Tab-separated table of C-alpha atoms in Angstrom:
chain	number	residue	atom	x	y	z
A	1	UNK	CA	66.308	120.076	50.925
A	2	UNK	CA	63.755	117.397	51.435
A	3	UNK	CA	59.900	118.175	51.552
A	4	UNK	CA	60.358	120.780	48.691
A	5	UNK	CA	58.466	120.558	45.224
A	6	UNK	CA	59.742	119.768	42.087
A	7	UNK	CA	59.870	122.608	40.209
A	8	UNK	CA	63.070	125.085	42.713
A	9	UNK	CA	64.628	127.897	40.944
A	10	UNK	CA	67.897	128.956	41.949
A	11	UNK	CA	69.474	132.155	41.314
A	12	UNK	CA	73.515	131.973	39.709
A	13	UNK	CA	75.312	132.978	42.698
A	14	UNK	CA	78.143	134.574	41.151
A	15	UNK	CA	77.325	138.183	41.396
A	16	UNK	CA	76.865	137.518	45.169
A	17	UNK	CA	80.586	135.493	45.367
A	18	UNK	CA	82.131	138.078	43.171
A	19	UNK	CA	81.364	140.805	46.129
A	20	UNK	CA	81.884	138.780	48.453
A	21	UNK	CA	85.409	138.782	46.946
A	22	UNK	CA	85.270	142.686	46.076
A	23	UNK	CA	84.105	143.611	49.907
A	24	UNK	CA	86.180	145.673	52.331
A	25	UNK	CA	82.928	146.020	55.045
A	26	UNK	CA	83.195	144.085	58.154
A	27	UNK	CA	82.002	140.505	58.059
A	28	UNK	CA	78.386	141.772	59.802
A	29	UNK	CA	77.619	145.168	57.658
A	30	UNK	CA	78.471	142.629	54.131
A	31	UNK	CA	76.223	139.859	55.325
A	32	UNK	CA	72.846	142.256	55.169
A	33	UNK	CA	73.560	143.297	51.779
A	34	UNK	CA	74.093	139.794	50.596
A	35	UNK	CA	70.545	139.219	52.373
A	36	UNK	CA	68.935	142.415	51.716
A	37	UNK	CA	70.716	141.416	47.642
A	38	UNK	CA	69.387	138.249	47.543
A	39	UNK	CA	65.397	138.583	49.311
A	40	UNK	CA	65.529	142.527	49.636
A	41	UNK	CA	64.345	141.723	53.295
A	42	UNK	CA	66.249	140.826	56.643
A	43	UNK	CA	66.698	137.229	56.869
A	44	UNK	CA	68.482	135.110	59.550
A	45	UNK	CA	69.241	131.422	58.911
A	46	UNK	CA	67.513	130.060	56.527
A	47	UNK	CA	64.675	131.712	55.951
A	48	UNK	CA	61.572	131.833	54.293
A	49	UNK	CA	58.982	133.505	53.188
A	50	UNK	CA	55.789	132.654	51.298
A	51	UNK	CA	55.590	136.458	49.832
A	52	UNK	CA	55.688	135.638	46.550
A	53	UNK	CA	57.483	132.043	46.560
A	54	UNK	CA	58.104	130.130	50.369
A	55	UNK	CA	60.808	127.693	48.646
A	56	UNK	CA	62.194	129.643	46.107
A	57	UNK	CA	63.158	132.065	48.930
A	58	UNK	CA	64.403	129.408	51.110
A	59	UNK	CA	66.210	128.034	48.558
A	60	UNK	CA	68.389	130.942	47.761
A	61	UNK	CA	68.779	131.584	51.066
A	62	UNK	CA	70.028	127.918	52.454
A	63	UNK	CA	72.332	128.731	48.548
A	64	UNK	CA	73.822	131.588	50.188
A	65	UNK	CA	74.182	130.616	53.188
A	66	UNK	CA	76.647	127.873	51.804
A	67	UNK	CA	78.976	130.299	49.949
A	68	UNK	CA	79.011	132.484	52.772
A	69	UNK	CA	79.757	129.887	55.173
A	70	UNK	CA	78.147	129.534	59.296
A	71	UNK	CA	80.194	132.362	60.807
A	72	UNK	CA	78.514	134.341	58.491
A	73	UNK	CA	74.833	133.639	58.236
A	74	UNK	CA	72.911	134.349	61.758
A	75	UNK	CA	75.407	137.839	62.487
A	76	UNK	CA	74.174	139.771	64.181
A	77	UNK	CA	73.839	142.947	67.313
A	78	UNK	CA	72.461	141.080	70.773
A	79	UNK	CA	72.742	143.297	73.497
A	80	UNK	CA	74.585	142.997	76.919
A	81	UNK	CA	71.203	142.575	78.966
A	82	UNK	CA	69.964	139.743	75.919
A	83	UNK	CA	73.130	137.915	76.915
A	84	UNK	CA	72.680	137.648	80.279
A	85	UNK	CA	69.282	137.634	80.386
A	86	UNK	CA	70.365	133.808	77.847
A	87	UNK	CA	72.471	132.357	80.926
A	88	UNK	CA	69.997	132.719	83.435
A	89	UNK	CA	67.899	130.621	81.589
A	90	UNK	CA	68.629	126.993	82.406
A	91	UNK	CA	68.158	124.438	79.386
A	92	UNK	CA	65.241	127.171	77.512
A	93	UNK	CA	68.752	129.510	76.649
A	94	UNK	CA	68.818	128.128	73.448
A	95	UNK	CA	65.550	129.034	72.274
A	96	UNK	CA	63.658	131.979	74.162
A	97	UNK	CA	65.804	135.402	73.699
A	98	UNK	CA	65.412	137.839	75.768
A	99	UNK	CA	63.122	135.785	78.603
A	100	UNK	CA	63.852	136.163	82.065
A	101	UNK	CA	63.153	132.828	84.314
A	102	UNK	CA	59.800	134.086	85.155
A	103	UNK	CA	59.134	134.796	81.891
A	104	UNK	CA	59.607	130.970	81.420
A	105	UNK	CA	57.871	129.414	84.240
A	106	UNK	CA	54.463	131.577	82.938
A	107	UNK	CA	55.099	130.196	79.644
A	108	UNK	CA	55.835	126.365	81.688
A	109	UNK	CA	52.455	127.091	83.383
A	110	UNK	CA	50.112	128.519	80.452
A	111	UNK	CA	52.027	125.683	78.140
A	112	UNK	CA	53.291	127.755	75.939
A	113	UNK	CA	56.520	126.385	76.231
A	114	UNK	CA	57.532	122.498	77.397
A	115	UNK	CA	60.244	119.774	76.535
A	116	UNK	CA	58.928	116.729	74.557
A	117	UNK	CA	62.325	115.431	74.855
A	118	UNK	CA	60.370	112.687	72.499
A	119	UNK	CA	62.943	110.625	69.569
A	120	UNK	CA	63.103	108.790	67.115
A	121	UNK	CA	66.426	106.423	65.322
A	122	UNK	CA	66.512	105.169	62.440
A	123	UNK	CA	69.658	104.011	61.226
A	124	UNK	CA	71.831	104.924	63.931
A	125	UNK	CA	70.647	108.698	63.289
A	126	UNK	CA	68.463	109.826	66.723
A	127	UNK	CA	66.826	112.980	66.031
A	128	UNK	CA	64.646	113.881	69.525
A	129	UNK	CA	62.431	117.458	69.646
A	130	UNK	CA	64.012	118.672	72.504
A	131	UNK	CA	61.845	121.848	73.085
A	132	UNK	CA	58.082	123.616	72.093
A	133	UNK	CA	57.551	126.994	71.534
A	134	UNK	CA	53.442	127.775	70.742
A	135	UNK	CA	52.336	131.770	72.226
A	136	UNK	CA	49.772	131.735	69.685
A	137	UNK	CA	51.223	133.804	66.677
A	138	UNK	CA	54.711	131.694	67.303
A	139	UNK	CA	55.824	128.155	66.671
A	140	UNK	CA	59.273	127.527	67.593
A	141	UNK	CA	60.842	123.914	67.922
A	142	UNK	CA	64.479	122.415	68.305
A	143	UNK	CA	65.503	119.133	66.961
A	144	UNK	CA	68.686	117.186	68.130
A	145	UNK	CA	70.593	115.651	66.391
A	146	UNK	CA	73.029	112.581	67.282
A	147	UNK	CA	74.876	109.496	65.631
A	148	UNK	CA	76.345	111.606	63.374
A	149	UNK	CA	79.489	114.001	63.002
A	150	UNK	CA	79.006	116.733	60.746
A	151	UNK	CA	79.494	120.340	61.267
A	152	UNK	CA	76.375	121.256	60.328
A	153	UNK	CA	72.827	119.649	60.403
A	154	UNK	CA	70.808	121.208	57.662
A	155	UNK	CA	71.510	119.958	54.321
A	156	UNK	CA	73.535	121.692	51.748
A	157	UNK	CA	72.183	119.671	48.678
A	158	UNK	CA	70.398	120.549	45.848
A	159	UNK	CA	67.424	117.765	44.460
A	160	UNK	CA	68.493	116.900	40.838
A	161	UNK	CA	65.242	117.668	39.279
A	162	UNK	CA	65.092	121.486	40.710
A	163	UNK	CA	64.512	123.999	37.815
A	164	UNK	CA	67.353	125.569	37.329
A	165	UNK	CA	67.245	129.762	36.254
A	166	UNK	CA	70.343	131.596	35.375
A	167	UNK	CA	73.780	129.511	34.319
A	168	UNK	CA	72.898	125.943	35.254
A	169	UNK	CA	76.751	125.020	34.699
A	170	UNK	CA	77.822	126.880	37.594
A	171	UNK	CA	80.375	125.641	39.971
A	172	UNK	CA	78.740	126.230	43.574
A	173	UNK	CA	74.677	124.264	41.637
A	174	UNK	CA	77.065	121.306	40.166
A	175	UNK	CA	78.956	121.321	44.073
A	176	UNK	CA	75.698	121.142	45.607
A	177	UNK	CA	73.594	118.850	43.271
A	178	UNK	CA	74.189	115.058	44.324
A	179	UNK	CA	72.142	111.700	43.829
A	180	UNK	CA	71.055	111.111	47.030
A	181	UNK	CA	72.622	107.606	47.119
A	182	UNK	CA	76.198	109.709	47.034
A	183	UNK	CA	75.172	112.234	49.385
A	184	UNK	CA	76.859	112.205	53.070
A	185	UNK	CA	74.100	110.483	55.713
A	186	UNK	CA	72.861	112.728	58.767
A	187	UNK	CA	72.226	116.189	57.244
A	188	UNK	CA	68.592	117.147	57.929
A	189	UNK	CA	65.796	117.821	55.369
A	190	UNK	CA	63.467	120.992	55.684
A	191	UNK	CA	60.665	119.260	57.517
A	192	UNK	CA	57.202	119.046	57.181
A	193	UNK	CA	54.677	120.558	59.849
A	194	UNK	CA	51.317	118.948	60.028
A	195	UNK	CA	48.600	120.647	62.588
A	196	UNK	CA	45.603	117.745	63.690
A	197	UNK	CA	47.263	116.233	60.336
A	198	UNK	CA	46.986	119.072	57.657
A	199	UNK	CA	50.281	121.557	56.502
A	200	UNK	CA	50.674	124.304	59.178
A	201	UNK	CA	49.926	127.867	56.644
A	202	UNK	CA	52.309	130.547	57.679
A	203	UNK	CA	54.245	133.727	55.298
A	204	UNK	CA	57.489	133.994	57.220
A	205	UNK	CA	59.601	131.401	58.736
A	206	UNK	CA	62.993	130.410	59.426
A	207	UNK	CA	64.650	126.830	59.113
A	208	UNK	CA	67.880	125.558	59.254
A	209	UNK	CA	71.574	125.099	61.698
A	210	UNK	CA	71.540	126.991	65.372
A	211	UNK	CA	74.488	127.783	65.703
A	212	UNK	CA	74.348	128.346	70.163
A	213	UNK	CA	73.779	124.114	70.453
A	214	UNK	CA	75.749	121.737	68.579
A	215	UNK	CA	74.589	119.634	66.300
A	216	UNK	CA	70.683	121.251	66.433
A	217	UNK	CA	68.671	122.091	64.074
A	218	UNK	CA	65.704	124.959	64.845
A	219	UNK	CA	62.202	125.461	62.737
A	220	UNK	CA	60.383	129.414	63.451
A	221	UNK	CA	57.090	130.138	62.413
A	222	UNK	CA	56.684	133.325	63.155
A	223	UNK	CA	53.750	135.263	61.085
A	224	UNK	CA	50.615	134.494	59.726
A	225	UNK	CA	49.814	130.942	61.674
A	226	UNK	CA	46.281	130.104	61.967
A	227	UNK	CA	46.155	127.861	64.513
A	228	UNK	CA	43.752	126.760	67.824
A	229	UNK	CA	44.831	126.770	70.727
A	230	UNK	CA	44.479	123.009	71.163
A	231	UNK	CA	45.834	120.555	68.170
A	232	UNK	CA	48.442	117.996	67.675
A	233	UNK	CA	52.043	118.542	65.955
A	234	UNK	CA	53.286	116.839	63.589
A	235	UNK	CA	56.679	117.137	62.314
A	236	UNK	CA	57.936	115.081	59.580
A	237	UNK	CA	61.782	114.737	58.773
A	238	UNK	CA	63.931	113.190	56.589
A	239	UNK	CA	67.788	113.121	56.506
A	240	UNK	CA	70.221	112.648	53.839
A	241	UNK	CA	71.277	108.534	54.335
A	242	UNK	CA	68.384	107.493	55.825
A	243	UNK	CA	65.285	105.913	53.981
A	244	UNK	CA	62.968	106.231	56.539
A	245	UNK	CA	60.833	109.099	57.663
A	246	UNK	CA	61.163	110.824	61.365
A	247	UNK	CA	57.508	111.625	62.838
A	248	UNK	CA	57.074	113.098	66.243
A	249	UNK	CA	53.214	113.853	66.742
A	250	UNK	CA	53.527	116.280	69.763
A	251	UNK	CA	49.692	117.614	71.603
A	252	UNK	CA	50.338	120.814	72.202
A	253	UNK	CA	47.830	122.826	74.839
A	254	UNK	CA	47.771	126.732	75.460
A	255	UNK	CA	45.442	127.765	78.259
A	256	UNK	CA	46.072	130.845	77.586
A	257	UNK	CA	47.456	132.818	74.497
A	258	UNK	CA	49.180	136.364	73.297
A	259	UNK	CA	47.162	138.827	74.479
A	260	UNK	CA	46.512	141.292	71.036
A	261	UNK	CA	46.142	144.730	70.678
A	262	UNK	CA	45.345	146.359	67.189
A	263	UNK	CA	45.497	150.168	68.510
A	264	UNK	CA	45.806	151.347	64.783
A	265	UNK	CA	47.224	154.534	66.244
A	266	UNK	CA	49.303	156.921	64.146
A	267	UNK	CA	51.435	159.395	64.552
A	268	UNK	CA	53.290	161.658	61.657
A	269	UNK	CA	55.624	165.041	61.305
A	270	UNK	CA	54.257	166.063	58.080
A	271	UNK	CA	56.832	164.341	56.081
A	272	UNK	CA	57.045	160.937	58.137
A	273	UNK	CA	54.509	159.139	59.324
A	274	UNK	CA	53.521	155.002	60.829
A	275	UNK	CA	50.668	153.588	62.483
A	276	UNK	CA	51.021	150.665	64.972
A	277	UNK	CA	48.911	147.940	63.453
A	278	UNK	CA	49.301	145.131	66.364
A	279	UNK	CA	50.759	144.440	69.350
A	280	UNK	CA	51.349	141.089	70.516
A	281	UNK	CA	51.878	140.166	74.131
A	282	UNK	CA	52.908	136.921	75.894
A	283	UNK	CA	55.152	135.413	78.421
A	284	UNK	CA	57.808	134.763	75.555
A	285	UNK	CA	58.350	137.587	73.201
A	286	UNK	CA	56.260	141.117	72.113
A	287	UNK	CA	55.545	141.484	68.673
A	288	UNK	CA	55.191	144.590	67.144
A	289	UNK	CA	53.871	145.065	63.531
A	290	UNK	CA	53.503	148.721	62.415
A	291	UNK	CA	53.190	150.742	58.408
A	292	UNK	CA	55.459	153.792	57.696
A	293	UNK	CA	55.286	156.188	55.252
A	294	UNK	CA	57.286	159.207	53.963
A	295	UNK	CA	60.576	161.002	54.158
A	296	UNK	CA	63.014	160.076	57.151
A	297	UNK	CA	63.681	162.751	58.732
A	298	UNK	CA	67.214	163.841	59.074
A	299	UNK	CA	69.157	165.254	61.989
A	300	UNK	CA	71.931	167.992	61.821
A	301	UNK	CA	74.791	164.857	62.068
A	302	UNK	CA	72.846	163.195	58.768
A	303	UNK	CA	74.292	165.828	56.184
A	304	UNK	CA	76.844	165.367	53.160
A	305	UNK	CA	78.389	162.130	53.947
A	306	UNK	CA	76.010	161.211	56.345
A	307	UNK	CA	72.666	160.395	56.024
A	308	UNK	CA	69.861	158.617	58.412
A	309	UNK	CA	69.106	155.469	58.336
A	310	UNK	CA	65.643	153.649	57.833
A	311	UNK	CA	63.619	154.401	61.074
A	312	UNK	CA	64.136	151.252	63.862
A	313	UNK	CA	61.645	151.376	66.702
A	314	UNK	CA	62.162	151.202	70.357
A	315	UNK	CA	59.096	149.734	73.482
A	316	UNK	CA	59.274	151.121	76.203
A	317	UNK	CA	56.493	150.062	78.770
A	318	UNK	CA	55.214	152.307	81.699
A	319	UNK	CA	58.575	152.050	84.002
A	320	UNK	CA	60.596	152.816	81.443
A	321	UNK	CA	61.956	149.428	81.397
A	322	UNK	CA	63.477	149.458	77.237
A	323	UNK	CA	62.662	145.534	75.480
A	324	UNK	CA	65.095	144.107	73.720
A	325	UNK	CA	64.747	142.915	70.170
A	326	UNK	CA	65.445	139.544	69.332
A	327	UNK	CA	67.853	140.037	66.376
A	328	UNK	CA	68.475	143.933	65.540
A	329	UNK	CA	68.890	144.125	61.633
A	330	UNK	CA	70.820	146.451	59.666
A	331	UNK	CA	69.763	147.708	55.752
A	332	UNK	CA	73.099	148.841	53.937
A	333	UNK	CA	71.346	151.128	51.560
A	334	UNK	CA	69.124	154.402	51.128
A	335	UNK	CA	66.060	154.072	53.250
A	336	UNK	CA	63.509	153.804	51.137
A	337	UNK	CA	59.807	155.864	51.825
A	338	UNK	CA	57.541	152.483	52.290
A	339	UNK	CA	57.854	149.816	55.238
A	340	UNK	CA	56.409	146.884	56.682
A	341	UNK	CA	57.767	145.840	59.940
A	342	UNK	CA	56.550	142.733	61.930
A	343	UNK	CA	59.436	141.873	64.906
A	344	UNK	CA	59.831	140.022	67.706
A	345	UNK	CA	60.946	141.304	71.063
A	346	UNK	CA	61.530	140.362	74.255
A	347	UNK	CA	58.444	140.181	76.789
A	348	UNK	CA	57.045	142.273	79.306
A	349	UNK	CA	57.753	142.061	82.813
A	350	UNK	CA	53.363	141.250	83.409
A	351	UNK	CA	50.806	143.757	81.394
A	352	UNK	CA	51.895	146.922	81.399
A	353	UNK	CA	49.256	150.045	81.513
A	354	UNK	CA	50.373	151.746	79.132
A	355	UNK	CA	53.391	151.841	75.845
A	356	UNK	CA	55.303	153.906	74.733
A	357	UNK	CA	56.672	153.372	70.863
A	358	UNK	CA	60.257	155.440	70.394
A	359	UNK	CA	61.356	155.588	66.972
A	360	UNK	CA	64.950	156.273	65.990
A	361	UNK	CA	67.701	156.287	63.044
A	362	UNK	CA	71.253	155.548	63.397
A	363	UNK	CA	73.821	157.796	61.696
A	364	UNK	CA	75.825	155.913	58.246
A	365	UNK	CA	78.381	157.236	55.677
A	366	UNK	CA	76.553	156.883	52.527
A	367	UNK	CA	80.195	156.007	51.096
A	368	UNK	CA	80.233	152.205	52.106
A	369	UNK	CA	77.010	152.378	54.196
A	370	UNK	CA	78.832	151.491	57.654
A	371	UNK	CA	77.367	152.729	60.873
A	372	UNK	CA	79.095	155.498	63.000
A	373	UNK	CA	79.502	154.564	66.290
A	374	UNK	CA	78.522	150.607	66.027
A	375	UNK	CA	80.680	147.957	67.743
A	376	UNK	CA	81.163	144.897	69.840
A	377	UNK	CA	78.599	146.355	72.614
A	378	UNK	CA	76.140	149.210	70.561
A	379	UNK	CA	74.117	148.965	67.735
A	380	UNK	CA	75.584	152.571	66.971
A	381	UNK	CA	74.401	156.504	67.530
A	382	UNK	CA	70.823	156.397	67.431
A	383	UNK	CA	69.164	159.283	66.692
A	384	UNK	CA	65.695	159.590	68.855
A	385	UNK	CA	62.388	160.858	66.437
A	386	UNK	CA	60.830	162.450	69.702
A	387	UNK	CA	58.188	164.365	68.103
A	388	UNK	CA	57.149	160.996	66.855
A	389	UNK	CA	57.042	159.624	70.101
A	390	UNK	CA	53.818	157.167	70.557
A	391	UNK	CA	52.269	156.071	73.982
A	392	UNK	CA	49.176	152.804	73.542
A	393	UNK	CA	47.089	152.288	77.153
A	394	UNK	CA	47.077	148.763	77.521
A	395	UNK	CA	43.379	147.449	77.647
A	396	UNK	CA	42.950	143.602	78.653
C-alpha cells in the first residue's frame, strides 16, 4: 500500500486462515468475528484507526481482506428502506447511503457534495475524482479507474522494507511481498490527503474497493476531522506499475457545517447507563456519539443458552421516523461492560424538534453467537429497553 512509513507491522495470518477453515458459521457472522479478532473493533472494507496505530491497523485489515476475498469484507445488513433510497438517487447512490434526493439536493446547494470530475492520465491509466463529500465531520470521495482490467482497485502488495511480526516466511506474507518491478500494473495504493498543503488529521477512516461501483476506490475519513469551511483539498494517489503520482487539487467550500449538539444527556436503569455526548445533523448524515457502562440487561428470552447482545441504538425524530444506520455491525461475542459508540445514520428530513434514542438488544445463541431472527430482511429479534429511552430537545 502506497505512501506508508517504512516501519510497518503485519500480523501472522495462520490463526485467521485456520479459523476460516474450521468455521461452520454463516459468512456474514464469520466476517465480523475475524474483524474483531484483528482489531477488536467493527471495521469495513480496508479500515484504519489511529488508536493506537493507524498504519498498523490499515495493513492488518487489508491483509484480512486478501485472505477472505471481497465477498466477505464489507458485508453487513442494508435495510430495504435504505436500498430503495439508494436507487432513487441518480449518480449519488454510490456514496450517500440512506439519503433522499431532497437531502442530496440540499447538500449540493450548500456545497457539501459535488462532482469534481477531475481526471489525470499516466501510462494509459486514468483516475477520476467522481464524487466528493464534506459536511464538517466527514470527508469522502471516490476515485474511478480506467485503462486496466483488474478484479479489484486496492493494491494487495506489501512493501519490501516492511517490518514483519510473527512468521516472516508465512505464505500469505511472501505472496504479497512482491518487488515493485514485478507488481501488476494498475492497483491503487493508499492515497495521501492534504488540506491547504497539510496532511489531514483523523482518528478513523476507510480506504479500499467500493463493490457497489465497478473499478472504484473509496476513501472515507469519518472521525475527529478538524478542517475549515473552505480549503484546498489535495489528493495524491500512486498506482502500481506507474512512476508518476496522480495529483488532484479541489476547492472545498461549504456554506453550513453540520448542526452539532452536545447534550451530555444520560439514562440509567441502575445497572446499565449511557450518556449521549454528541449528535451531528447534516443533509447527508447523522452522527451519534455516546458512552455506555454497565451490565447489559437480559430479557426473559435471553437466559440459558441465549443472552443479550451489546446494546444498539435507534434514532427517532418527533414524527416517529426512524433513521437507518449506514452500517449495522454484529459483535459475535459476550458484551463488554463499557462501549464508546460513534456511528453514522441517514439524515433527518429537515431539523426535528426532538430526537429520541431507543436502546435495544438482539438475542444471541451463546453456543455459536448466531442472532435469533436474523435474515435477509431482518437484523434479528429486537428487545427494546423502554426504561432507557431518552428524548433530547433540538436547540439550534
